Short mmCIF file of N, CA, C and O in Angstrom, two decimals:
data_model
loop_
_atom_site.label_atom_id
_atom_site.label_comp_id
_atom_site.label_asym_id
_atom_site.label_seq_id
_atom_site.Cartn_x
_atom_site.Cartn_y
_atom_site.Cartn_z
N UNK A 6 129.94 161.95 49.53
CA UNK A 6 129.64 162.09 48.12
C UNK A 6 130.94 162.30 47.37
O UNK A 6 131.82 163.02 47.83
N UNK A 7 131.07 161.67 46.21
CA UNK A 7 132.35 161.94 45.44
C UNK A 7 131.87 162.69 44.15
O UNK A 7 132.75 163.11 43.40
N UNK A 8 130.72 162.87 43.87
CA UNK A 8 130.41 163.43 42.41
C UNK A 8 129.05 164.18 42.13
O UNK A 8 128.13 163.37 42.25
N UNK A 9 128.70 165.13 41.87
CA UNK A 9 127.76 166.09 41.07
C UNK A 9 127.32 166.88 40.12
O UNK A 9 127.42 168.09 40.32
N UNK A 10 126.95 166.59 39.32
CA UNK A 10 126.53 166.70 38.01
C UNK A 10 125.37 167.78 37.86
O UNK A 10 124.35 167.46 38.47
N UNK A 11 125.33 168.79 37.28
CA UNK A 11 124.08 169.93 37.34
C UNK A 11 123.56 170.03 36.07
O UNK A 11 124.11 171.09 35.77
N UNK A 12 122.94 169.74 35.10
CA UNK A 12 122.60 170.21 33.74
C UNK A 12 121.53 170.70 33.40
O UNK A 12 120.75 169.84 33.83
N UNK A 13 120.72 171.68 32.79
CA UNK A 13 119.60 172.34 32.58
C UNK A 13 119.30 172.75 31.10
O UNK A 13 120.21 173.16 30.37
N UNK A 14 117.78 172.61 30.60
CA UNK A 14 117.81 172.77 29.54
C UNK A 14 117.90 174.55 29.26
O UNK A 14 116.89 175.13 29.66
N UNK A 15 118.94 175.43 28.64
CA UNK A 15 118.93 176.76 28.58
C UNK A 15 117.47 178.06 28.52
O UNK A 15 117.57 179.27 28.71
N UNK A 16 116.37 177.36 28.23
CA UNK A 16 115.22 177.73 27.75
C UNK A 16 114.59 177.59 28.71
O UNK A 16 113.38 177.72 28.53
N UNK A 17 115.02 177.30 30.04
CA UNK A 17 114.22 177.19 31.14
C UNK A 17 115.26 177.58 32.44
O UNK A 17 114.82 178.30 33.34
N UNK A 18 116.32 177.18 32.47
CA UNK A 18 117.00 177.53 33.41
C UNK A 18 118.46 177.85 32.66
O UNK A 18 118.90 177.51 31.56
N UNK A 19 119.06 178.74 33.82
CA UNK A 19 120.60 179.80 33.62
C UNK A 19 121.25 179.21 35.07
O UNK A 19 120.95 178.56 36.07
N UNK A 20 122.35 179.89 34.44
CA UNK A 20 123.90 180.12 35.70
C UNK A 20 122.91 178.47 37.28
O UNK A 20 122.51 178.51 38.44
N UNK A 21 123.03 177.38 36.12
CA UNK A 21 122.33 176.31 37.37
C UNK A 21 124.19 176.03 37.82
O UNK A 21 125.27 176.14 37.24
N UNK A 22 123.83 175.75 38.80
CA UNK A 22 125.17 175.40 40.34
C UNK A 22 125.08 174.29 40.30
O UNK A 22 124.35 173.86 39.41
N UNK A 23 125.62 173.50 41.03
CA UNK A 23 125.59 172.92 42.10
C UNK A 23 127.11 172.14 42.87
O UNK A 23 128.10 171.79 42.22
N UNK A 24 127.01 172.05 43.85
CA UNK A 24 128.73 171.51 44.40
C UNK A 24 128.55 170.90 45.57
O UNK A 24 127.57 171.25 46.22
N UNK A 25 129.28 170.06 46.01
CA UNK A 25 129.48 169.12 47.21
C UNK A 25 130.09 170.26 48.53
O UNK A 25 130.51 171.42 48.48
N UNK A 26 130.01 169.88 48.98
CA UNK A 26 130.41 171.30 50.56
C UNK A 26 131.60 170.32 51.45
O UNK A 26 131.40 169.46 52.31
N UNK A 27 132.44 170.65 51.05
CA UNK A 27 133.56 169.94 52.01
C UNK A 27 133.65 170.62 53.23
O UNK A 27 132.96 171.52 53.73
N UNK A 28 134.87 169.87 53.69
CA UNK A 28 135.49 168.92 54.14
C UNK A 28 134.71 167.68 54.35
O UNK A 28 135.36 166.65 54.17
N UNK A 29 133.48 167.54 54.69
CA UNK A 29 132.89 166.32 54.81
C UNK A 29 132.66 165.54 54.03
O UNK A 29 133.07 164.38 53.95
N UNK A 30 131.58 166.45 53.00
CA UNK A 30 131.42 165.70 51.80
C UNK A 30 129.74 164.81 51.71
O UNK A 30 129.42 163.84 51.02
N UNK A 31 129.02 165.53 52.57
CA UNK A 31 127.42 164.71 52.69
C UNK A 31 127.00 165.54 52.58
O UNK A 31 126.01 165.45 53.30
N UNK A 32 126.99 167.10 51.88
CA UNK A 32 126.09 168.31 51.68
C UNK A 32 125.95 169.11 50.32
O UNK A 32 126.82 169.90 49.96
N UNK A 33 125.14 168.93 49.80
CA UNK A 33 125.38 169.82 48.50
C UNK A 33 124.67 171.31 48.70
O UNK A 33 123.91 171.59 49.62
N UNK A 34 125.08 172.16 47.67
CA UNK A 34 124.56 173.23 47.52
C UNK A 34 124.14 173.73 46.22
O UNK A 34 125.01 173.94 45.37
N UNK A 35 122.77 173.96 45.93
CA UNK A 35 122.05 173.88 44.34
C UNK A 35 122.12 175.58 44.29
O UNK A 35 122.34 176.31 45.26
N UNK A 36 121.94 175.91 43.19
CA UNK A 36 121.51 177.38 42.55
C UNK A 36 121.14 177.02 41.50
O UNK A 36 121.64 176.09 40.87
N UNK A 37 119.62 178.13 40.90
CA UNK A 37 119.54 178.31 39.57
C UNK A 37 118.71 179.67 39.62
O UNK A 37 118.19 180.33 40.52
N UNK A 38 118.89 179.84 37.62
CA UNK A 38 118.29 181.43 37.81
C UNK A 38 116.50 180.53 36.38
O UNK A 38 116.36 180.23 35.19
N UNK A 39 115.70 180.54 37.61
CA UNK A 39 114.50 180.06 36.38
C UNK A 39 114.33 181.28 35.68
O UNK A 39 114.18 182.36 36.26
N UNK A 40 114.35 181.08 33.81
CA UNK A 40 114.33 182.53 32.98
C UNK A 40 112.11 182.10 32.38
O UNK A 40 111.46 182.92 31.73
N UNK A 41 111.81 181.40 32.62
CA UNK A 41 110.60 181.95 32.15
C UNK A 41 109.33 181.62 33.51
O UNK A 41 109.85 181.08 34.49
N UNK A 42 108.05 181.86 33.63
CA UNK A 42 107.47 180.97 34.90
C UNK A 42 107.07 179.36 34.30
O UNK A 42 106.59 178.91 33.26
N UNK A 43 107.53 178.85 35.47
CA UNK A 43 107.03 177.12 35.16
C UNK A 43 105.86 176.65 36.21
O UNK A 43 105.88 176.51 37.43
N UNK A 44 104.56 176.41 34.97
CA UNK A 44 103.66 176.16 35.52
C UNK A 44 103.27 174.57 35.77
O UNK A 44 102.31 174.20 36.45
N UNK A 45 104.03 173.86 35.22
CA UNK A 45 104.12 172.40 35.57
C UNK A 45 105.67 171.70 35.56
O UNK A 45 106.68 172.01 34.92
N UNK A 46 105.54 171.12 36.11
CA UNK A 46 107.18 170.16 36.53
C UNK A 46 106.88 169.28 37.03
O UNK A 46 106.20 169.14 38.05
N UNK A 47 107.67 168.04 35.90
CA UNK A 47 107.73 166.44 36.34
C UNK A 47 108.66 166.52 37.03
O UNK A 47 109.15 167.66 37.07
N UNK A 48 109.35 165.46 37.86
CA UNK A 48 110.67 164.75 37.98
C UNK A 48 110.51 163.32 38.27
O UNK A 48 109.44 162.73 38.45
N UNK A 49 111.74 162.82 38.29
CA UNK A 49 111.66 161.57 38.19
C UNK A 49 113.40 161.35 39.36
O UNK A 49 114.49 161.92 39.26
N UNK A 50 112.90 160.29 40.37
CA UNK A 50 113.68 160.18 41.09
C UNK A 50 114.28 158.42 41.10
O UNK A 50 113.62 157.51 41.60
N UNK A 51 115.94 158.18 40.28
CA UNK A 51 116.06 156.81 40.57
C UNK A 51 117.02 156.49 41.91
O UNK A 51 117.07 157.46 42.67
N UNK A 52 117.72 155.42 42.30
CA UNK A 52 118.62 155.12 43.22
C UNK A 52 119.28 153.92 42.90
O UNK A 52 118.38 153.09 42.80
N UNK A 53 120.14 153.48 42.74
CA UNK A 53 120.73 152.53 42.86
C UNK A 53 122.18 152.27 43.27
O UNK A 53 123.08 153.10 43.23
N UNK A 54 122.28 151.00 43.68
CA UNK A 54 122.95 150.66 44.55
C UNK A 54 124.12 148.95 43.42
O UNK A 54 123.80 147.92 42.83
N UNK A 55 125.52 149.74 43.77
CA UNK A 55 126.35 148.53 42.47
C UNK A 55 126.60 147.04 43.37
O UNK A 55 126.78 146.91 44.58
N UNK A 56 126.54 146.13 42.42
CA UNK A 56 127.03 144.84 43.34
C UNK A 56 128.34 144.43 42.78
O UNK A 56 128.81 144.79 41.71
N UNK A 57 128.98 143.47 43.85
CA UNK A 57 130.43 142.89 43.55
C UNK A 57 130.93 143.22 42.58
O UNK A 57 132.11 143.55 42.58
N UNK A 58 130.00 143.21 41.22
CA UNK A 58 130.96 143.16 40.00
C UNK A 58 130.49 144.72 39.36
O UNK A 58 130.43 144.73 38.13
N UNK A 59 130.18 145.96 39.99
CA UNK A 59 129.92 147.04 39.78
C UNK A 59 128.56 147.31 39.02
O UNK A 59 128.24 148.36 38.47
N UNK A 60 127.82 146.14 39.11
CA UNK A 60 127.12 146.49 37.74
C UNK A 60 126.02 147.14 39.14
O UNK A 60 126.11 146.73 40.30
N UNK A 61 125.21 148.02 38.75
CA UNK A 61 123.85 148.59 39.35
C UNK A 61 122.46 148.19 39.21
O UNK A 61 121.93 147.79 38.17
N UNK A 62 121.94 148.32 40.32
CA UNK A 62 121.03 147.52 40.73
C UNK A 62 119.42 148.38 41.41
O UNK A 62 119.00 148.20 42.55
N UNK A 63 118.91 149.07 40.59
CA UNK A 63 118.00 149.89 40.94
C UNK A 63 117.04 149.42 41.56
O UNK A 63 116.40 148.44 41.16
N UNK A 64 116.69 150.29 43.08
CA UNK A 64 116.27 150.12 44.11
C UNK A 64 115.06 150.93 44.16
O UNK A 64 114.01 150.41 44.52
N UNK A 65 115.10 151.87 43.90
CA UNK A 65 113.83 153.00 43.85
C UNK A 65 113.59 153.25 42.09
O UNK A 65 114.39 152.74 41.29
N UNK A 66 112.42 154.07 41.63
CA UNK A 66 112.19 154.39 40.44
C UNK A 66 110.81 155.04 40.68
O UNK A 66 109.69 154.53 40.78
N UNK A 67 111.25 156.46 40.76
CA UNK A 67 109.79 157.28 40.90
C UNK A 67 109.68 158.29 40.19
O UNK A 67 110.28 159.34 40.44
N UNK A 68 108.95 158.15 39.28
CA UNK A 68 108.11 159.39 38.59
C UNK A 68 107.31 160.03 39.22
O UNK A 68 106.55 159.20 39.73
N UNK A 69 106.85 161.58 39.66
CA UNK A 69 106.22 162.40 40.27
C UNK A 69 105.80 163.98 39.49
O UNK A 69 106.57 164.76 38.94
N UNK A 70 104.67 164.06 39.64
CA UNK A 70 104.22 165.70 39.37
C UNK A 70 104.74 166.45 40.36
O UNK A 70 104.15 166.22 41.42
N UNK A 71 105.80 167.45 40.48
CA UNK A 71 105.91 168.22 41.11
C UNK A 71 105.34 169.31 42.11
O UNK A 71 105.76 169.75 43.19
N UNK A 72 104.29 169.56 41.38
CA UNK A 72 103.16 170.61 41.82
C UNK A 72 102.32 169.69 42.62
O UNK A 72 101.95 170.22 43.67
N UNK A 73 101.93 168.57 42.47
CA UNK A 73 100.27 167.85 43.10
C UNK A 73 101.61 167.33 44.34
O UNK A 73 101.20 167.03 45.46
N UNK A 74 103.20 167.24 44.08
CA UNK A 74 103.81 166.84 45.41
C UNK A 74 103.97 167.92 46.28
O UNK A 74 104.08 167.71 47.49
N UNK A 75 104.01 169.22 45.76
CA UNK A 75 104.03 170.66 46.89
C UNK A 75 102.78 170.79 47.51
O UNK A 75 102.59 171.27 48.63
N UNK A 76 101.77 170.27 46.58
CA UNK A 76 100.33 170.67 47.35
C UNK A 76 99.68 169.61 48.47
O UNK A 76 98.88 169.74 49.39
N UNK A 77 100.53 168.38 47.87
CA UNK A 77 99.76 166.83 48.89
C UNK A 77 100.71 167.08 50.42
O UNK A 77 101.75 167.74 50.41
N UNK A 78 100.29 166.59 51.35
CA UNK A 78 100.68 166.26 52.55
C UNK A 78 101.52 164.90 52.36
O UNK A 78 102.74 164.74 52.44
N UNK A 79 100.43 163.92 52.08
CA UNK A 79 101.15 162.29 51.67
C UNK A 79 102.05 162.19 50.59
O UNK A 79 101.86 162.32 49.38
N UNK A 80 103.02 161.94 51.20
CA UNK A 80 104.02 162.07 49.89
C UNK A 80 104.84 160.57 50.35
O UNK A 80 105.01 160.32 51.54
N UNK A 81 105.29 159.66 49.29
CA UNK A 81 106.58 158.64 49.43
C UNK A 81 107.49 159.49 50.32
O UNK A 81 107.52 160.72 50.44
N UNK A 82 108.29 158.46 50.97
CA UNK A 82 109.29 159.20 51.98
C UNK A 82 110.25 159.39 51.62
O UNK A 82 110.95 160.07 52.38
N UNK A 83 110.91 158.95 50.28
CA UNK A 83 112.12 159.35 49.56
C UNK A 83 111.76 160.91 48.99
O UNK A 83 112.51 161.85 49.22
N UNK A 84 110.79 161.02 48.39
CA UNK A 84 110.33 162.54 47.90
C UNK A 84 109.83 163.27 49.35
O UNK A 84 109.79 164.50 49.42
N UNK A 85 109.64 162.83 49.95
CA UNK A 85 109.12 164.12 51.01
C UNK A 85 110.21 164.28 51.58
O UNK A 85 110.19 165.34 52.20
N UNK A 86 111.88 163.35 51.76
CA UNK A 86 113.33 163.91 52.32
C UNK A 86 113.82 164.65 51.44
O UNK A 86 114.30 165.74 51.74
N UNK A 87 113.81 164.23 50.28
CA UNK A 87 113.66 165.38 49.20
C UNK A 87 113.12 166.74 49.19
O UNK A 87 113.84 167.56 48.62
N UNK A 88 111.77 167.29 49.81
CA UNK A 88 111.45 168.35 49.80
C UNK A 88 111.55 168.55 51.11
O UNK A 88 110.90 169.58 51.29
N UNK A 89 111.97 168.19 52.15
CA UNK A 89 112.35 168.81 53.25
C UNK A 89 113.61 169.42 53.07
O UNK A 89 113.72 170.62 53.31
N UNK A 90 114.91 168.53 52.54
CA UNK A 90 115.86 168.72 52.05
C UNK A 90 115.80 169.84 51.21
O UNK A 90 116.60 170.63 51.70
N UNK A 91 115.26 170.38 50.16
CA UNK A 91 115.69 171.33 49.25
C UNK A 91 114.83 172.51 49.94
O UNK A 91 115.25 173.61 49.55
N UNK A 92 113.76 172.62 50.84
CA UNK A 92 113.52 173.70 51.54
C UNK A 92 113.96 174.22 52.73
O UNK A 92 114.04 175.44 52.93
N UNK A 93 114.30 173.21 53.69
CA UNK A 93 115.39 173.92 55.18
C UNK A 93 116.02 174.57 54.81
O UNK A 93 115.43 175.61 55.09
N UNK A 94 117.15 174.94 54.18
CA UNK A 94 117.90 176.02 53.59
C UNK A 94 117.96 176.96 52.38
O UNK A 94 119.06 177.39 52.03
N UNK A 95 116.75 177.33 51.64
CA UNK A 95 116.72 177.67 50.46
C UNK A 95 115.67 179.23 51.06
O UNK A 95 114.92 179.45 52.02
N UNK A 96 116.21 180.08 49.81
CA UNK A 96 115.62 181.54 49.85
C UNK A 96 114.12 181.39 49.12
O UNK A 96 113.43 182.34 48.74
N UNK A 97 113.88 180.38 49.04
CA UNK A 97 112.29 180.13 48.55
C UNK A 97 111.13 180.03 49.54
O UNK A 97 110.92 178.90 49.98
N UNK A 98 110.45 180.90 49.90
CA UNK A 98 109.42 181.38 51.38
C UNK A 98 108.57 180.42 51.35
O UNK A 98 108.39 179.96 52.48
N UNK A 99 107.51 179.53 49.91
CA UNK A 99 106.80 179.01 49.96
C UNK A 99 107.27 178.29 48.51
O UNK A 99 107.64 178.86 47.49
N UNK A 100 107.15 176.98 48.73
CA UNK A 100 107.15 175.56 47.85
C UNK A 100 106.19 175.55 46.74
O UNK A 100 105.36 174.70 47.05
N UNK A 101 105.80 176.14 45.41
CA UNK A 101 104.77 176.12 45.18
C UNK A 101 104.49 176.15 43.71
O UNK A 101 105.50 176.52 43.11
N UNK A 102 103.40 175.87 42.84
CA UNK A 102 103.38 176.11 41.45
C UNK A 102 102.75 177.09 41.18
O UNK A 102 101.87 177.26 42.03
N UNK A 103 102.75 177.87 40.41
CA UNK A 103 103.88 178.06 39.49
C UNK A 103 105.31 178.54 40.07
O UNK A 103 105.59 179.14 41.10
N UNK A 104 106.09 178.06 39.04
CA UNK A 104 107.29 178.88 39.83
C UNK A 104 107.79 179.39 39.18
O UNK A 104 108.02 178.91 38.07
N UNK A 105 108.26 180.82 39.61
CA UNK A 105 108.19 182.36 39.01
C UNK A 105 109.12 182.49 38.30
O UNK A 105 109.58 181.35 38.22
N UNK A 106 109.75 183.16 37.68
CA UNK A 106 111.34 183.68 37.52
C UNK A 106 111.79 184.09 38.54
O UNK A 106 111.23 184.65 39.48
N UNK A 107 113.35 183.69 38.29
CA UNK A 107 114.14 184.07 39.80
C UNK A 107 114.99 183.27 40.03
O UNK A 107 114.91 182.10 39.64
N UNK A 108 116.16 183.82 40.83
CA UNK A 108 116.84 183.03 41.23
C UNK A 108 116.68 182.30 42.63
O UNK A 108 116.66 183.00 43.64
N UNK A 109 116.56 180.79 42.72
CA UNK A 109 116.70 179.91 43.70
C UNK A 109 117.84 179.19 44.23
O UNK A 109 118.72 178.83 43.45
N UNK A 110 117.93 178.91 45.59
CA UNK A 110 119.47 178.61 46.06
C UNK A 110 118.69 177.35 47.41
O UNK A 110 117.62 177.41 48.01
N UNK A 111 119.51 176.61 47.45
CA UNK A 111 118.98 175.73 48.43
C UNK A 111 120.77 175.08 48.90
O UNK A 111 121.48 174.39 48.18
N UNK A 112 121.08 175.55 50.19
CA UNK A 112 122.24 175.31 51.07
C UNK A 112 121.77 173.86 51.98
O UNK A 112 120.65 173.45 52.27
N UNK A 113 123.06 173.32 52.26
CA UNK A 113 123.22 172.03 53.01
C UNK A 113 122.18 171.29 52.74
O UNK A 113 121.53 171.06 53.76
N UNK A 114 121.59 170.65 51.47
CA UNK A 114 121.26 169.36 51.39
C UNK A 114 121.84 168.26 52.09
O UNK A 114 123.02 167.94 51.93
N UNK A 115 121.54 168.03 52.40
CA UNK A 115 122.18 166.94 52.94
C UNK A 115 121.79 165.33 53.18
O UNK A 115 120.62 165.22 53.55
N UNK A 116 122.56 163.96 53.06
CA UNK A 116 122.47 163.04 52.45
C UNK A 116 122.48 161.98 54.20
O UNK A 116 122.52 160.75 54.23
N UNK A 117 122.43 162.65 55.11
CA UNK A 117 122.31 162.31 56.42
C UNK A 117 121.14 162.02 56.93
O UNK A 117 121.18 161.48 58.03
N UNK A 118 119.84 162.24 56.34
CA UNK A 118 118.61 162.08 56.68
C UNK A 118 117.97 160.80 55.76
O UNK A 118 116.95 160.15 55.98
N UNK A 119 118.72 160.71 54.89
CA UNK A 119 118.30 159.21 54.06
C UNK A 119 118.26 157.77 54.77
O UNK A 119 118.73 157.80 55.91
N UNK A 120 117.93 156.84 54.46
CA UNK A 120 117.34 155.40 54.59
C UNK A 120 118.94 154.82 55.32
O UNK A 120 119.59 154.42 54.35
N UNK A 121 119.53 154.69 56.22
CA UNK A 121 120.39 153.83 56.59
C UNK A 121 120.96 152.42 55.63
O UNK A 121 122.08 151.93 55.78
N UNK A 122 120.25 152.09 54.95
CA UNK A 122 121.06 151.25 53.66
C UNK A 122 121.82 151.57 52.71
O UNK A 122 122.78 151.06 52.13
N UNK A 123 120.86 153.09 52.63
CA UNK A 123 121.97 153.59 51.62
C UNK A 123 122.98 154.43 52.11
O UNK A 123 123.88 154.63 51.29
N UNK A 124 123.16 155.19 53.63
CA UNK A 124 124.41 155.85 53.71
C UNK A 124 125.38 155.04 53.94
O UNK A 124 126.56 155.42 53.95
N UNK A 125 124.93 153.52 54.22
CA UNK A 125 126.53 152.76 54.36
C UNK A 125 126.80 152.06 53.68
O UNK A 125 127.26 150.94 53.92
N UNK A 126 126.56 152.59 52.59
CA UNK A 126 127.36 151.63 51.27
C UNK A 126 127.87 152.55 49.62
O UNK A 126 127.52 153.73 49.60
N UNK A 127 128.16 152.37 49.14
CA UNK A 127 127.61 153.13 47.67
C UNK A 127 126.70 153.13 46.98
O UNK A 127 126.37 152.04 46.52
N UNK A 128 125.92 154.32 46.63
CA UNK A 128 124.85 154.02 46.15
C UNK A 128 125.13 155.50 45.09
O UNK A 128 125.93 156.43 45.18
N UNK A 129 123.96 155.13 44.02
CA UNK A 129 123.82 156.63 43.32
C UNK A 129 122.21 156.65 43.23
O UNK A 129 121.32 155.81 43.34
N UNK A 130 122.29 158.16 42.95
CA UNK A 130 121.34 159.34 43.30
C UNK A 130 120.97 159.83 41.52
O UNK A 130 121.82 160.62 41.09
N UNK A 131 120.00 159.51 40.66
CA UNK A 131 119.42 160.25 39.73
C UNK A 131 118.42 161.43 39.56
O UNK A 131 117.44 161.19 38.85
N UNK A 132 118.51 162.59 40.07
CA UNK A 132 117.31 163.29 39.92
C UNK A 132 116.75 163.97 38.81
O UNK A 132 117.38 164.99 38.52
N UNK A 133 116.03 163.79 38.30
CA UNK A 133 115.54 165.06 36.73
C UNK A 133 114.50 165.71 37.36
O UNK A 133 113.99 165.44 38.45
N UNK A 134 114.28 166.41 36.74
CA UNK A 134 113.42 167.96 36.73
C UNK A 134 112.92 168.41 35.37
O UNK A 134 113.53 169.15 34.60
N UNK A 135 111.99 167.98 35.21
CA UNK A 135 111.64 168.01 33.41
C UNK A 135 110.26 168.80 33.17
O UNK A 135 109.28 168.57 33.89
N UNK A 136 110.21 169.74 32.13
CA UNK A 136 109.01 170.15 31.37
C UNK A 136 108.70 169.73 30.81
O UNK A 136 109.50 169.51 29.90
N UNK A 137 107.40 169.15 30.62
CA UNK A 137 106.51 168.50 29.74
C UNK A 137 106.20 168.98 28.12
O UNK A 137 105.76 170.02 27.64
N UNK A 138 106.63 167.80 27.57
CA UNK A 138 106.65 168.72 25.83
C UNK A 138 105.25 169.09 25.74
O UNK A 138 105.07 169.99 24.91
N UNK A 139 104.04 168.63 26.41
CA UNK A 139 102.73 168.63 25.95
C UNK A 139 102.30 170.02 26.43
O UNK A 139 101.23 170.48 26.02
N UNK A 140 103.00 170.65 27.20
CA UNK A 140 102.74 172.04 28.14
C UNK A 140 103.19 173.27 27.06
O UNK A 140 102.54 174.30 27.20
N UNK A 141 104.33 173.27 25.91
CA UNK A 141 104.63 174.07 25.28
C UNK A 141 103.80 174.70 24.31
O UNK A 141 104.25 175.62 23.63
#
């Protein structure tokens, strides 16, 4: 990985982290402090991958309810490496909605369990995490 980007809207999340874990460089490490409880959460997961002339070329494009993905078993396999990924190492006991105030931390993500097309080439990684204006 060469780059990570963390941004949060202030009204929902504080002191958000996140950083690449060297020397290697295939592990991130997230933190945030959630300041109110969130009883619903979208995200939306893209991927793409640049050709010859850099331009990008989106490969995946998934919108998901957060909550109906903690509660389902069947999940797409890009989102369920996703939530394996952000729970093996995180101080969060159970995956679940609502989610409380508090601070959350999720160690060695890691980009080693993904689809073999994409660890041998360049590719980028979009994730959001969004509250629904209709929920306010």
């Amino acid at each position: 990985m060469k780059q990570v980007d963390c941004v949060g809207n202030p009204n929902y999340f504080a002191d958000l982290s996140c950083k690449i874990v060297t020397p290697r460089n295939r592990d991130v490490e997230a933190s945030v402090n959630i300041v109110q409880k969130l009883s619903v959460l979208s995200g939306s997961l893209r991927v793409s991958i640049p050709n010859a002339r850099k331009v990008k070329t989106q490969i995946f494009d998934i919108i998901f309810d957060v909550c109906k993905v903690l509660r389902e078993r069947k999940r797409k396999i890009l989102i369920d490496l996703l939530v394996n990924s952000l729970s093996r190492n995180s101080n969060i006991k159970a995956w679940k909605c609502p989610f409380q105030k508090g601070r959350f931390e999720s160690k060695n993500i890691s980009v080693a369990s993904l689809p073999p097309a994409l660890t041998e080439s360049e590719f980028f990684v979009n994730l959001d995490f969004l509250y629904p204006k209709w929920v306010r």
